[in-house]
Coordinates of C-alpha atoms in Angstrom, one line a residue:
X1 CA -5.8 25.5 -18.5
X2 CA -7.7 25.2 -15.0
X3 CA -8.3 28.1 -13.3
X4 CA -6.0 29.7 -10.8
X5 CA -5.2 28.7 -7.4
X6 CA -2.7 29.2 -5.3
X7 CA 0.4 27.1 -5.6
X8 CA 0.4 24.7 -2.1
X9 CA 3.6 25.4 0.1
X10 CA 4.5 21.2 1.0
X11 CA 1.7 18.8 0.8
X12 CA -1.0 18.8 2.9
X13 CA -1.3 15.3 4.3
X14 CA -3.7 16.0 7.7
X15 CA -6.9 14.1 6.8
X16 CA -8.5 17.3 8.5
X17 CA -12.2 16.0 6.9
X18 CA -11.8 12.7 8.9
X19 CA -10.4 9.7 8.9
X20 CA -11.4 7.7 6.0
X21 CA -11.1 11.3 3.8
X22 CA -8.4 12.8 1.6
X23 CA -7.2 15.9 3.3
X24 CA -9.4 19.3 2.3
X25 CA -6.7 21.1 1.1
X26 CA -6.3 18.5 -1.4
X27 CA -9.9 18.0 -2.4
X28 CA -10.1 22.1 -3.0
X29 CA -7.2 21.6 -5.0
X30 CA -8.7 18.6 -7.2
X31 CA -11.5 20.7 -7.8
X32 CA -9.7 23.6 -8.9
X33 CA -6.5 22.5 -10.5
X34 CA -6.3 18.6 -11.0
X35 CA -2.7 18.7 -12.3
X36 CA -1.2 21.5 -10.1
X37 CA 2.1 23.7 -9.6
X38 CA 3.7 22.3 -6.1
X39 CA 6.5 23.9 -4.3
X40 CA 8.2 21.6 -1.9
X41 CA 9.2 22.5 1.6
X42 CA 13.2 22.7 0.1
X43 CA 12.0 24.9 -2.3
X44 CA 11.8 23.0 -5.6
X45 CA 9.4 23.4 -7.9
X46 CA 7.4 20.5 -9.3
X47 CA 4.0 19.2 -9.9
X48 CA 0.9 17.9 -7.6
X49 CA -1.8 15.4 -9.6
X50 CA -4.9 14.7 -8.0
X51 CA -7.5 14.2 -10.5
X52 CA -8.4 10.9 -11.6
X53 CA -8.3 11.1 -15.5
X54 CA -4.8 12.4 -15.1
X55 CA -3.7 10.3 -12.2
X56 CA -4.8 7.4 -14.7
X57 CA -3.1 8.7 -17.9
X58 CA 0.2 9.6 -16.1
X59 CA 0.9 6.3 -14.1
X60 CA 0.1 4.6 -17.9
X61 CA 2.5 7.1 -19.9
X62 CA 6.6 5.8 -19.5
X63 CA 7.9 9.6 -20.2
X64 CA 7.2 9.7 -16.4
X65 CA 9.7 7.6 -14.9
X66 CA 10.0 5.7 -11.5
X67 CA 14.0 6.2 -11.4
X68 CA 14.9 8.0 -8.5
X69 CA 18.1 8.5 -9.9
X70 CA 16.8 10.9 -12.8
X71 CA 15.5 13.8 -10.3
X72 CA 16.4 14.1 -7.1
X73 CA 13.5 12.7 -4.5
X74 CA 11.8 16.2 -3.2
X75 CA 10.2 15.0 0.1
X76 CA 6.3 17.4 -0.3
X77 CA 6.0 17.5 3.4
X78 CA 8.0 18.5 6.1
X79 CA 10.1 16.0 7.7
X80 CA 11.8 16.8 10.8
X81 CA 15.9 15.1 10.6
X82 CA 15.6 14.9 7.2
X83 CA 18.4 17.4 4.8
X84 CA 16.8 19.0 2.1
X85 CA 18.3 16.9 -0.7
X86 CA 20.6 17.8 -3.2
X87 CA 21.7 14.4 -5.3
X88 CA 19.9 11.6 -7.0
X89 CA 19.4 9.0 -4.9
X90 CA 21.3 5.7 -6.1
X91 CA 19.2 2.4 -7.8
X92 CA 18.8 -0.3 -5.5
X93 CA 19.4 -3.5 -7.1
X94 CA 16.2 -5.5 -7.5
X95 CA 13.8 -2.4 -6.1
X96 CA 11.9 -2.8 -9.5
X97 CA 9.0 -0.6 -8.5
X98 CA 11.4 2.5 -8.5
X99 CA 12.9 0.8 -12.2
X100 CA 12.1 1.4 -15.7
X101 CA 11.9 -0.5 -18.7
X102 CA 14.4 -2.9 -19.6
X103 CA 15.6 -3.1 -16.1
X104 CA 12.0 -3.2 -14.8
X105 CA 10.9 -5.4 -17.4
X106 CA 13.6 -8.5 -16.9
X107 CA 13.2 -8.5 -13.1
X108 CA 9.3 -7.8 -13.6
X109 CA 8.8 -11.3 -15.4
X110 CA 10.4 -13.6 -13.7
X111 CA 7.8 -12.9 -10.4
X112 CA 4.8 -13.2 -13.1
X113 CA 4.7 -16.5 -13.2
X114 CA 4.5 -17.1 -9.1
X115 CA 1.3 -14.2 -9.1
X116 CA -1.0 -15.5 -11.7
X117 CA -4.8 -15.6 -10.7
X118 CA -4.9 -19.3 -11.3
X119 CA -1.5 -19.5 -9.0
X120 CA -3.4 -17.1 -6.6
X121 CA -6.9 -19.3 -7.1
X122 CA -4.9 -22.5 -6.1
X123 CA -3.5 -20.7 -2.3
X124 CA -7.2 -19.4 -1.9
X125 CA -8.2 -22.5 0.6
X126 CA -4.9 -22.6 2.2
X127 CA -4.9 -18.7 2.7
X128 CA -8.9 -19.3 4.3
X129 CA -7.4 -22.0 6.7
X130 CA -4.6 -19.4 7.7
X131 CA -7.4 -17.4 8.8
X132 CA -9.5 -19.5 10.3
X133 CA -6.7 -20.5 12.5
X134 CA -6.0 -17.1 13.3
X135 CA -9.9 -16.3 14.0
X136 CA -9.4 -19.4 16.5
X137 CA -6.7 -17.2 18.5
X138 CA -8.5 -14.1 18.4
X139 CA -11.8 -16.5 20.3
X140 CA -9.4 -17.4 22.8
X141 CA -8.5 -13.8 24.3
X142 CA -10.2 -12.1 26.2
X143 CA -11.7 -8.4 25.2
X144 CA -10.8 -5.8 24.2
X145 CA -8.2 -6.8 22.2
X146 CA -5.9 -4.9 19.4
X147 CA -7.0 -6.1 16.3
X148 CA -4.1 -5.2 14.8
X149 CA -2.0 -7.4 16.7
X150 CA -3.9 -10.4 17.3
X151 CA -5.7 -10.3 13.5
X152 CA -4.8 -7.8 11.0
X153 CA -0.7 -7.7 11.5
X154 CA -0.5 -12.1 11.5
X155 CA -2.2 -13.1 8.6
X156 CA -1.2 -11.6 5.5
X157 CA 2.6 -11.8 7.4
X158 CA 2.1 -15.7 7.8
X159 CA 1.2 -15.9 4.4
X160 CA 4.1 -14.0 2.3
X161 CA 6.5 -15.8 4.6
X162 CA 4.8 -19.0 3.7
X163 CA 4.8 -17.7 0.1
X164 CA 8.8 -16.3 0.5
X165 CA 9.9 -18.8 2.7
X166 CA 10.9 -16.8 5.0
X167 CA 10.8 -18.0 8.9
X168 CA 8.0 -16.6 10.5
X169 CA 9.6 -17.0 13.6
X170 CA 12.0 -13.8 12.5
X171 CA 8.1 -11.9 12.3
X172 CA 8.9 -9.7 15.2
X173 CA 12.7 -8.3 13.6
X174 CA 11.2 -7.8 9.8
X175 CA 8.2 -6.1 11.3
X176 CA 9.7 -3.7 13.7
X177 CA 12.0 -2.9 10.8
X178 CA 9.5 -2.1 8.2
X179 CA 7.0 -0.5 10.4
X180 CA 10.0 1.8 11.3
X181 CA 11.1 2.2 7.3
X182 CA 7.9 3.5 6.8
X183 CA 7.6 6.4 9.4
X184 CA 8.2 9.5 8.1
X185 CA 8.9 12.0 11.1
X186 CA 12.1 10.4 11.9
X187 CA 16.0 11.0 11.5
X188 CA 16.9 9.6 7.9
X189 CA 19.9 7.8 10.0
X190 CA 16.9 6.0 12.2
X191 CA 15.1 5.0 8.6
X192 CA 18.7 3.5 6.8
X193 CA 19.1 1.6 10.0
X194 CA 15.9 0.0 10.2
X195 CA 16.4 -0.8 5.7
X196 CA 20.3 -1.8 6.7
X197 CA 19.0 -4.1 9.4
X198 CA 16.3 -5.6 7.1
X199 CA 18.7 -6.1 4.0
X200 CA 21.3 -7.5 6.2
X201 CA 18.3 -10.3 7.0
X202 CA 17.2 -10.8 3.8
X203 CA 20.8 -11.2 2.3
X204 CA 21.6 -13.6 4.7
X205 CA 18.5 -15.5 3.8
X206 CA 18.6 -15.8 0.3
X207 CA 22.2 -16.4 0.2
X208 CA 21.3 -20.2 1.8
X209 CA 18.6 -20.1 -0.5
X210 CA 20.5 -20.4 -3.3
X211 CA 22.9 -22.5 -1.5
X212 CA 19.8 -24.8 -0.4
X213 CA 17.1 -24.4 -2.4
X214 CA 13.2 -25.1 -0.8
X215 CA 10.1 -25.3 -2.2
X216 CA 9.3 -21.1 -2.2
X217 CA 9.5 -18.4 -4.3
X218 CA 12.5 -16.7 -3.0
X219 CA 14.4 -20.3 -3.5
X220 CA 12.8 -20.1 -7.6
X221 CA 14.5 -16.3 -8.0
X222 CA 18.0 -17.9 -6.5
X223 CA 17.9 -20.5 -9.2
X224 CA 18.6 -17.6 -11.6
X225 CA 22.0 -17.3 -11.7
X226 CA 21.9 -14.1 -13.5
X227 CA 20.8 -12.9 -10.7
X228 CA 22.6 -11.3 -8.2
X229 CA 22.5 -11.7 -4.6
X230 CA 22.3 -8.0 -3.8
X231 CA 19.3 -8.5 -6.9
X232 CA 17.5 -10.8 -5.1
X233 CA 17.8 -9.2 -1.6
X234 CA 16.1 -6.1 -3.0
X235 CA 13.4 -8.3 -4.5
X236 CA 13.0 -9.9 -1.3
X237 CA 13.3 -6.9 0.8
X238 CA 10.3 -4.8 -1.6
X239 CA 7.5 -8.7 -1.9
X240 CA 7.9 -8.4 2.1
X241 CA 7.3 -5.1 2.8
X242 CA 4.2 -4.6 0.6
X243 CA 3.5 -8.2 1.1
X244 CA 2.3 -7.7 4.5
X245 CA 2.0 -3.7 5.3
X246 CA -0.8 -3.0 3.1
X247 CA -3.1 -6.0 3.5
X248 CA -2.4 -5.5 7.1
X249 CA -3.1 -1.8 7.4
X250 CA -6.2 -2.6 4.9
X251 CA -7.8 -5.3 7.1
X252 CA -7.7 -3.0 10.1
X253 CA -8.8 0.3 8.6
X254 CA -11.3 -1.7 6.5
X255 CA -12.6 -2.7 9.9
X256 CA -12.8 0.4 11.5
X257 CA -14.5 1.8 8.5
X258 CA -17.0 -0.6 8.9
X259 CA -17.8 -0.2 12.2
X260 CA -18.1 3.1 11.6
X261 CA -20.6 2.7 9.1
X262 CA -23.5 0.1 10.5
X263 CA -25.8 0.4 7.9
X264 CA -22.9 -0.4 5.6
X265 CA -21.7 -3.6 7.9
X266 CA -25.2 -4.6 8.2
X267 CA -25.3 -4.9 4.6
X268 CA -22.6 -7.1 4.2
X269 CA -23.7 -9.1 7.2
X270 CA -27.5 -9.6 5.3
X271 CA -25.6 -10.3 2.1
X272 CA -21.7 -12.0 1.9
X273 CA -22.5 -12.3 -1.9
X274 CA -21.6 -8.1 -1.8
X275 CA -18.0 -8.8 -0.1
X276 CA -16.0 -8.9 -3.6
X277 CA -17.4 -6.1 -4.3
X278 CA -16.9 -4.6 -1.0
X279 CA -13.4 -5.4 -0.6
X280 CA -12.7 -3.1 -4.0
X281 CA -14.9 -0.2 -2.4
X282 CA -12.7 -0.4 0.8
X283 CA -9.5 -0.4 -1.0
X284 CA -11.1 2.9 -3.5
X285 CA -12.1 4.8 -0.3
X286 CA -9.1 4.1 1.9
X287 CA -6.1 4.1 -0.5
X288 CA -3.7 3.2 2.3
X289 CA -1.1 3.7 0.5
X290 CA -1.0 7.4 -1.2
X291 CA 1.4 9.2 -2.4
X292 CA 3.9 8.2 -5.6
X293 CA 6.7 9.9 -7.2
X294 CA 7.5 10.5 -10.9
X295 CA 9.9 12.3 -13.1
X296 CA 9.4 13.9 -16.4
X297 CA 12.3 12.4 -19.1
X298 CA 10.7 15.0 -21.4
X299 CA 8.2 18.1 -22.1
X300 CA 4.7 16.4 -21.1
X301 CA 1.0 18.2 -21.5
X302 CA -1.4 17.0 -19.0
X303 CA -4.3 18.1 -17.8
X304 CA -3.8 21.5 -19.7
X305 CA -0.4 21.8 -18.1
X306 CA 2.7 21.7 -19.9
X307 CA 4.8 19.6 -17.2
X308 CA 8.5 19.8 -18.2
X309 CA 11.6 17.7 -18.4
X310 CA 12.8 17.0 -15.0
X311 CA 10.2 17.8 -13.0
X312 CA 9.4 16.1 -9.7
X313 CA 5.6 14.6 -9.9
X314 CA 3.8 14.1 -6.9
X315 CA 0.6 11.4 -7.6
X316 CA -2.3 11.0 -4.5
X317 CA -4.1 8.1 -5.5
X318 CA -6.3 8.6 -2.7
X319 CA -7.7 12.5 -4.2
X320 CA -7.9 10.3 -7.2
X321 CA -10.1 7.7 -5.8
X322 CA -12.4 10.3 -4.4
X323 CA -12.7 12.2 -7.7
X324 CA -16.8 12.5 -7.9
X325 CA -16.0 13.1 -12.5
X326 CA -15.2 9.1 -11.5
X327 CA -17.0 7.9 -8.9
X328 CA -20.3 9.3 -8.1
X329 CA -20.6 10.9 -4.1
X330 CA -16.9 9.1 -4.3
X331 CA -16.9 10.6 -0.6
X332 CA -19.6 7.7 1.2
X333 CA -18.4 4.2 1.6
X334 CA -20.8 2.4 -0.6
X335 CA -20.4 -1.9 -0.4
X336 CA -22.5 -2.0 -3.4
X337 CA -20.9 0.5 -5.7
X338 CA -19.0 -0.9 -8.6
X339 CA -15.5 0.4 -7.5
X340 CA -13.7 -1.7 -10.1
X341 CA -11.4 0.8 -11.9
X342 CA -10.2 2.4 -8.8
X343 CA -6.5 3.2 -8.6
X344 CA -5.2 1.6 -5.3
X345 CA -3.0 -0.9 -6.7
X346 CA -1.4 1.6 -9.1
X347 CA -2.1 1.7 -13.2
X348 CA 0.1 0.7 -15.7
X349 CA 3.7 -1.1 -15.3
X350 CA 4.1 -0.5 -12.5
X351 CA 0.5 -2.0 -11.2
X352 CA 0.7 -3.7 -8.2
X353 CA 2.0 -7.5 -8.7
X354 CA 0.8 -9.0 -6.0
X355 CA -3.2 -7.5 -5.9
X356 CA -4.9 -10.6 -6.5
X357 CA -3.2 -12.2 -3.4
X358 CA -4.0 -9.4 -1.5
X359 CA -8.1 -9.4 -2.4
X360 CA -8.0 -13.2 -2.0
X361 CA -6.5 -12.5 1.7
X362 CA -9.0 -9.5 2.5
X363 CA -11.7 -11.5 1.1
X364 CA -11.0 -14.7 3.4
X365 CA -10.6 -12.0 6.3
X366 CA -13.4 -9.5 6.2
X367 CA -15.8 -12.8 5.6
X368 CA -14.0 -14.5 8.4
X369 CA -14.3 -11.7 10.8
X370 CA -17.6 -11.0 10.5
X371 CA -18.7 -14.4 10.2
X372 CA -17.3 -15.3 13.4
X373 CA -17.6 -12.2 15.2
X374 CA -20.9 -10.4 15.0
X375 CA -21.0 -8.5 17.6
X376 CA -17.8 -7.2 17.0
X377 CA -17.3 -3.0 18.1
X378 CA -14.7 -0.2 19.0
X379 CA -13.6 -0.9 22.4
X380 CA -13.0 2.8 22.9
X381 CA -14.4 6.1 21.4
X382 CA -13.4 6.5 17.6
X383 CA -11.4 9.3 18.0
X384 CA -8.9 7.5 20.9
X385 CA -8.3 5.8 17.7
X386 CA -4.3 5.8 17.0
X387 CA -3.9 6.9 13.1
X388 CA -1.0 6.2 11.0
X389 CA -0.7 9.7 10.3
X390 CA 2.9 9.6 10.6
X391 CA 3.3 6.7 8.4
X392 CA 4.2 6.8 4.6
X393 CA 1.0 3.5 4.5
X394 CA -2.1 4.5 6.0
X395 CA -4.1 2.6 8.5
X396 CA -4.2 2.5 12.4
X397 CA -1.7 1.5 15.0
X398 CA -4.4 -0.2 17.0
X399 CA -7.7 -0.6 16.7
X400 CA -9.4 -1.8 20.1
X401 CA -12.3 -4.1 19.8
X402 CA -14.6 -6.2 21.9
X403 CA -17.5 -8.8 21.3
X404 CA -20.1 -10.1 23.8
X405 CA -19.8 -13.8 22.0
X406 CA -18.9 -15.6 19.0
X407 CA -20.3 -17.7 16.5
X408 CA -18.3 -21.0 15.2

């Protein structure tokens, strides 16, 4: 049994130790208590894991489940519009990442075929060209620019609608949409809108998939007819979002990251042999995307606790990531440390399908960046910096930069 602490009234999510840092609050509590009583803001009791061993061992243990219709979904932080809740929330078809096995398993395979690393290894040159054609654009403005915008936001978007098939020329709808999905201080009738208005897109689209099949993956789901359409829009509607939020918000952090550590830049700039490497460091330290949900389908001991049936599990991958019993002074950003192991694309089951994409994509775009840019810096102070402190997917709403010249 840990010691005692006090039990934590709502999450703390401020990143009060700066922005690349899990929030104190949380790191005290990591210290103290690694799996931790939690009382949430409605006043249910749950649970709060932070430590990496347990993080590790619960995400890989199916008596936690991902069904949000087991436990009701007790938001940890205060969210202004938002009821406290009192019901389940309903399955959405196809939403696999919130499914357990069988369910999670049948819809699971049939997109492990399209992810493989040799599948990923054979879009690796056309994801570089991508890009490079990108990097063009970005030459041709003038600074400052918003990196997000003109870099971070376009390419991983042009490449799962490539992957998808779905027009990129609908970009600006699907990414207004998500981007508004994923705040979390706003009216839960502002949130259903922006999911209604996204599902409504994504129905419409693979409905002519399967009427007209192309040479994508969403057209290879609709040619399973056991499949149904309301299936595949949920698929669609889940590959999308986390196709293009993370790898977007990671590219732009990442960047800021890096800027704000030279020696660190430098390093990579000497050597692009440590950018594999890097790219894993970046996702450990950043963990742009935080904060998962469980539910206990029975009486669980972890971490000395006894964590019983029914209870709401919060996980923070990122107090994880930064636990020093894993990751020695887990706090620095380090391009050499061997971060492999890290926790950012989830553990077990439910670990994160598309991951190799995403490292080929950050790989092609970190090299690309600094390759062609290096004399890139912050167009404004670090702490003008917009955070996505209000967003359920870390990063930064822009990120100003500005170079003196570029190199071809």
């Amino acid at each position: 049994m840990s010691r005692t602490v006090p039990v934590p009234h709502g999450l703390p999510m401020e990143r009060d130790a700066g922005p690349f840092d899990p929030p104190s609050r949380i790191t005290e509590l990591r210290e103290a208590r690694p799996v931790s009583p939690m009382l949430f803001p409605d006043g249910h009791e749950g649970w709060l894991v932070t430590g990496y061993d347990a993080v590790r061992r619960l995400m890989a243990d199916t008596r936690f489940s991902s069904r949000q219709d087991l436990g009701v979904v007790h938001v940890p932080y205060e969210t202004p519009g938002m009821p406290a809740p009192t019901e389940p929330s309903p399955q959405m078809p196809g939403l696999f990442i919130s499914m357990d096995p069988p369910d999670h398993t049948r819809l699971r395979r049939m997109l492990t075929g399209a992810f493989t690393v040799k599948r990923m290894k054979q879009l690796e040159e056309h994801i570089a060209d991508i890009v490079e054609r990108q990097l063009d654009e970005l030459a041709r403005l003038a600074p400052p620019v918003d990196l997000v915008k003109a870099f971070a936001l376009p390419v991983p978007s042009l490449v799962i609608c490539e992957l998808l098939g779905v027009p990129y020329e609908d970009r600006e709808n699907f990414q207004v949409d998500s981007a508004r999905f994923l705040e979390r201080d706003i009216a839960l009738e502002e949130k259903m809108a922006a999911f209604g208005a996204m599902n409504a897109f994504l129905a419409e689209l693979v409905t002519r998939k399967r009427a007209e099949p192309a040479e994508d993956l969403l057209s290879d789901l609709a040619r399973h007819d056991d499949l149904s359409v309301e299936e595949l829009t949920g698929i669609a509607f889940l590959l999308l979002l986390a196709g293009h939020e993370t790898t977007a918000n990671m590219l732009s952090l990442g960047t800021f990251a890096l800027l704000e550590h030279p020696g660190q830049l430098a390093a990579l700039r000497e050597d692009p042999e440590l950018l594999p490497g890097a790219v894993e460091e970046l996702m450990r330290y950043l963990s742009v995307a935080d904060i998962f949900y469980r539910y206990a389908t029975e009486d669980v001991e972890l971490g000395g606790e006894t964590i019983t049936k029914g209870s709401t599990v919060v996980v923070s991958l990122l107090a994880a990531n930064h636990d020093p019993l894993r990751f020695e002074d887990a706090g620095a950003l380090d391009v050499r440390r061997q971060a492999r192991g890290h926790l950012s694309f989830g553990h077990g089951i439910h670990q994160c399908l598309g991951q190799q994409l995403a490292r080929i994509e950050m790989r092609a775009g970190f090299e690309g960046l600094l390759r062609r840019f290096p004399t890139l810096a912050l167009a404004v102070p670090a702490d003008e910096v917009r955070l996505k402190s209000d967003m359920n997917i870390y990063g930064v709403h822009e990120l100003p930069v500005t170079w003196t010249g570029t190199a071809g």
